[in-house]
mmCIF file with all atom_site columns, C-alpha atoms in Angstrom:
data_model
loop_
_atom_site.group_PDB
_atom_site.id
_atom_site.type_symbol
_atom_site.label_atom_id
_atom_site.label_alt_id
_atom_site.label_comp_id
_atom_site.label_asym_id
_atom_site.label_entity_id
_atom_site.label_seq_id
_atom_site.pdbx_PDB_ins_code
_atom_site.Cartn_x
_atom_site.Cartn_y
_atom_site.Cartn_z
_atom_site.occupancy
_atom_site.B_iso_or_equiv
_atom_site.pdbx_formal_charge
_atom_site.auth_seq_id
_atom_site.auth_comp_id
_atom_site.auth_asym_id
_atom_site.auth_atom_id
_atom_site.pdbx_PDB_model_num
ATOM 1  C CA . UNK A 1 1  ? 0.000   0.000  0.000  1.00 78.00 ? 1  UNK A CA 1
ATOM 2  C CA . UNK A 1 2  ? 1.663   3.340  -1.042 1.00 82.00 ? 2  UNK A CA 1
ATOM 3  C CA . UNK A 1 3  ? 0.934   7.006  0.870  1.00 80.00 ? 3  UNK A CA 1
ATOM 4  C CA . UNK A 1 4  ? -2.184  7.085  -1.526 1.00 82.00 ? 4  UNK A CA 1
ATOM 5  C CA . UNK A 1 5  ? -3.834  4.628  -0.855 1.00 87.00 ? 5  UNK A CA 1
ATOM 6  C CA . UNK A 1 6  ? -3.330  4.854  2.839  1.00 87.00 ? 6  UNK A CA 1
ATOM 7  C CA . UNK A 1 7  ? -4.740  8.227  2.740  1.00 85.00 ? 7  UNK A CA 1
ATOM 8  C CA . UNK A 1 8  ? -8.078  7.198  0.887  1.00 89.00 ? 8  UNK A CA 1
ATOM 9  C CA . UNK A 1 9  ? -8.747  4.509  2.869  1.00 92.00 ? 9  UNK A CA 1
ATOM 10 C CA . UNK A 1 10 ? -8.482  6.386  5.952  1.00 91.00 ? 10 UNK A CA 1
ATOM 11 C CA . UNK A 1 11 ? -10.949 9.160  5.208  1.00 91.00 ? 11 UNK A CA 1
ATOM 12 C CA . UNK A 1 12 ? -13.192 6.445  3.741  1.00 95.00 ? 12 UNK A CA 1
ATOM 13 C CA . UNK A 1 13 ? -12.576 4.341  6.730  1.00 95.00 ? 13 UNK A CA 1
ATOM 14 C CA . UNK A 1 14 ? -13.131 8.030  9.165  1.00 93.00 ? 14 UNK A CA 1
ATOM 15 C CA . UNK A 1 15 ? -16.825 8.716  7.366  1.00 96.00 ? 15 UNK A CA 1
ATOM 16 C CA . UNK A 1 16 ? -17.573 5.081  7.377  1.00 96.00 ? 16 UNK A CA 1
ATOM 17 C CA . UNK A 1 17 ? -16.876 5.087  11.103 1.00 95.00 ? 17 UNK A CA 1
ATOM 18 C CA . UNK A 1 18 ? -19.003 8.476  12.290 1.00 94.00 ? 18 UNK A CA 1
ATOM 19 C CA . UNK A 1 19 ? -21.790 7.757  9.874  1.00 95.00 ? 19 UNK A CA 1
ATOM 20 C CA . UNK A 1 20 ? -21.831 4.234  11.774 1.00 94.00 ? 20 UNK A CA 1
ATOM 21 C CA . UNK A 1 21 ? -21.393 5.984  14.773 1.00 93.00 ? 21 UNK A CA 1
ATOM 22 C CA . UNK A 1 22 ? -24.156 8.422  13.997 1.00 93.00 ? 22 UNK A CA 1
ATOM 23 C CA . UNK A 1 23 ? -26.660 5.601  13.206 1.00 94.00 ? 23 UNK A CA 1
ATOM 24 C CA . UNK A 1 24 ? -25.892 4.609  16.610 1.00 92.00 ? 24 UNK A CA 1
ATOM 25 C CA . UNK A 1 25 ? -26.534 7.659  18.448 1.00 92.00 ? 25 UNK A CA 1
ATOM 26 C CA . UNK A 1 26 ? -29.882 7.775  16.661 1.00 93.00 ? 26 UNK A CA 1
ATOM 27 C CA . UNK A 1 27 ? -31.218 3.853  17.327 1.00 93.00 ? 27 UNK A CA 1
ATOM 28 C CA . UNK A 1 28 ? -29.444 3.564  20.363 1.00 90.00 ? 28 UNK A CA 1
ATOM 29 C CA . UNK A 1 29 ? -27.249 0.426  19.574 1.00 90.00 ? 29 UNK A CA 1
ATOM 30 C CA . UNK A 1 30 ? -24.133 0.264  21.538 1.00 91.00 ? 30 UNK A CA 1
ATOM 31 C CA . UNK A 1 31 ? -22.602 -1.790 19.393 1.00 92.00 ? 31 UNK A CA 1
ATOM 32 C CA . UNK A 1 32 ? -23.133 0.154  16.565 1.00 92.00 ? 32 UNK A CA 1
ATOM 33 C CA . UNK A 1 33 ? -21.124 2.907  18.478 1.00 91.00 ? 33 UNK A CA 1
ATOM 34 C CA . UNK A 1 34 ? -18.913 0.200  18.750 1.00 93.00 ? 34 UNK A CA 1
ATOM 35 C CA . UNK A 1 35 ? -18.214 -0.932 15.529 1.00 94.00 ? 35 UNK A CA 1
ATOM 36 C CA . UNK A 1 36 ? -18.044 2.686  14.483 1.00 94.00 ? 36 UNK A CA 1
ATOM 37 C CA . UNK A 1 37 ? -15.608 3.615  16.714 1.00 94.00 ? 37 UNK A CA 1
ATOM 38 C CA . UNK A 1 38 ? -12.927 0.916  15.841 1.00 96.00 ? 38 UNK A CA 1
ATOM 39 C CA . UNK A 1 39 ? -13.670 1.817  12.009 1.00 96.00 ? 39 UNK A CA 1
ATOM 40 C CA . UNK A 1 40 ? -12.195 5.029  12.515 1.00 94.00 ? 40 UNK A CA 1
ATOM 41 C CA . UNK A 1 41 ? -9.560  4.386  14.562 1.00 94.00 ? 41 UNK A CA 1
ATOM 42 C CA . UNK A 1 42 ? -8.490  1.236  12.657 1.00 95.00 ? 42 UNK A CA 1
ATOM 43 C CA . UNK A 1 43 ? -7.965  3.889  9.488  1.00 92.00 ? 43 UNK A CA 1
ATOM 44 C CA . UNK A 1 44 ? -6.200  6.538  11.764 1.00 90.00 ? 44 UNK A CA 1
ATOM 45 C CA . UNK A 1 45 ? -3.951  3.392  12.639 1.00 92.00 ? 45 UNK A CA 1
ATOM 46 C CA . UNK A 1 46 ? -3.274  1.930  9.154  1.00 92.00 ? 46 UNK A CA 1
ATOM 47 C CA . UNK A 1 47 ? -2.364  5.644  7.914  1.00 88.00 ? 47 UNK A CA 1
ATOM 48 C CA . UNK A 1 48 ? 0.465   6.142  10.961 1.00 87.00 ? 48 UNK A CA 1
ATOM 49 C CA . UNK A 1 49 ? 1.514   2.074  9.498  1.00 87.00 ? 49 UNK A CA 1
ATOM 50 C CA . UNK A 1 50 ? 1.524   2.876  5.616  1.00 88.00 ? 50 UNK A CA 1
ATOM 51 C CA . UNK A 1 51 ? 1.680   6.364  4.894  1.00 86.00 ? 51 UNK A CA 1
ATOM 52 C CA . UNK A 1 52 ? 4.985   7.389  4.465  1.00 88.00 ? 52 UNK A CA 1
ATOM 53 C CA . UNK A 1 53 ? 7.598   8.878  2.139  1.00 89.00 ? 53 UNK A CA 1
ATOM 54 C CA . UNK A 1 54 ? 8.196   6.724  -0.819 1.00 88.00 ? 54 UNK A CA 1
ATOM 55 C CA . UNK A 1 55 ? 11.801  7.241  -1.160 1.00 88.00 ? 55 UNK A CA 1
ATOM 56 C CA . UNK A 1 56 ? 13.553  7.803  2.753  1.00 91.00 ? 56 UNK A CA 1
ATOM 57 C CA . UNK A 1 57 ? 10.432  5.895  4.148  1.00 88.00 ? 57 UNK A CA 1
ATOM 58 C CA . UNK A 1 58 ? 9.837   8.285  7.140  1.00 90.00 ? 58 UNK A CA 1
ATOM 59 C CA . UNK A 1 59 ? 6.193   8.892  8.079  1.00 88.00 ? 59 UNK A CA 1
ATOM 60 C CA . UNK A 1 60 ? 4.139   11.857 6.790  1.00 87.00 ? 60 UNK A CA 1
ATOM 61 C CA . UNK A 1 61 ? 2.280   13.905 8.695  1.00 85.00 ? 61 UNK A CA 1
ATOM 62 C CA . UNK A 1 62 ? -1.425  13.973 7.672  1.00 82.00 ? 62 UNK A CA 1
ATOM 63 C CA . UNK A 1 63 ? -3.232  15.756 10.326 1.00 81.00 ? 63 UNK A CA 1
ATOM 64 C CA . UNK A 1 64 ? -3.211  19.266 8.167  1.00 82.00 ? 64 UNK A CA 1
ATOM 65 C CA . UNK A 1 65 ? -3.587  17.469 5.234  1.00 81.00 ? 65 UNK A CA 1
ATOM 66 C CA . UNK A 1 66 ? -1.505  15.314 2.134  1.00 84.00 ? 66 UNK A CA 1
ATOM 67 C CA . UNK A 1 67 ? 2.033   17.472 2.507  1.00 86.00 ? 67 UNK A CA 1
ATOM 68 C CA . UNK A 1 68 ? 3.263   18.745 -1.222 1.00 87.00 ? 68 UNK A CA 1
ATOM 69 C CA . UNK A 1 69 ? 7.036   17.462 0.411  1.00 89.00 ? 69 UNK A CA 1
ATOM 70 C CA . UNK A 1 70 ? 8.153   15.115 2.609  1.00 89.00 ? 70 UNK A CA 1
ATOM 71 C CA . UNK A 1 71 ? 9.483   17.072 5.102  1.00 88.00 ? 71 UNK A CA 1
ATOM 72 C CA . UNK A 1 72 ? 12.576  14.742 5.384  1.00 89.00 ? 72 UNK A CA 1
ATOM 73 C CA . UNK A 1 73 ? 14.058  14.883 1.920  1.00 91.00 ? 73 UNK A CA 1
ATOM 74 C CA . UNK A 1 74 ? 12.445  17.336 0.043  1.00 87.00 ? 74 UNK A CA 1
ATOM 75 C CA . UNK A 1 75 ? 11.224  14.846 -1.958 1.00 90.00 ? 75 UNK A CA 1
ATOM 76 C CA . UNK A 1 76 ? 7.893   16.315 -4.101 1.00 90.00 ? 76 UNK A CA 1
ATOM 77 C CA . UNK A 1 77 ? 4.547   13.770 -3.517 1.00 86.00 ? 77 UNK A CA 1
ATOM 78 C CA . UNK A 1 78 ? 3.110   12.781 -6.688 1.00 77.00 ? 78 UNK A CA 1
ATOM 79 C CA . UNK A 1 79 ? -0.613  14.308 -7.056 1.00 61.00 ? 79 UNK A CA 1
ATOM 80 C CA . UNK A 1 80 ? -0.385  16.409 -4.154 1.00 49.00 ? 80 UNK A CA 1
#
């Protein structure tokens, strides 16, 4: 999995996890919360795991958003 792909699925994984979460609030189902709740952290997780510079292999920082450069090398981020 590449810094792309990590990134997706996490934001998929984040709206799949409130909406779930949301549902849950509504109907009152615990586990719903539940089941939410590990949704979105399992895609925070995964992103810490797999997103990281393609060439020195350090982590990027996501939490302002897909960085143009890895702030290690310098290197430019394709599509960003």
């Amino acid at each position: 999995m590449n810094y792309r792909q990590s990134n997706r699925l996490e934001g998929i994984a984040l709206a799949v996890g409130l909406i779930m979460e949301g549902i849950g609030i509504l109907v009152q189902q615990e586990l719903l919360l539940l089941f939410g709740g590990i949704i979105a952290l399992a895609g925070i997780f995964q992103t810490k795991f797999f997103c990281r510079c393609p060439n020195c292999k350090k982590p990027l920082d996501t939490r302002n958003g897909m960085p143009r450069c890895c702030p290690a090398c310098g290197i430019r981020l394709e599509g960003y």
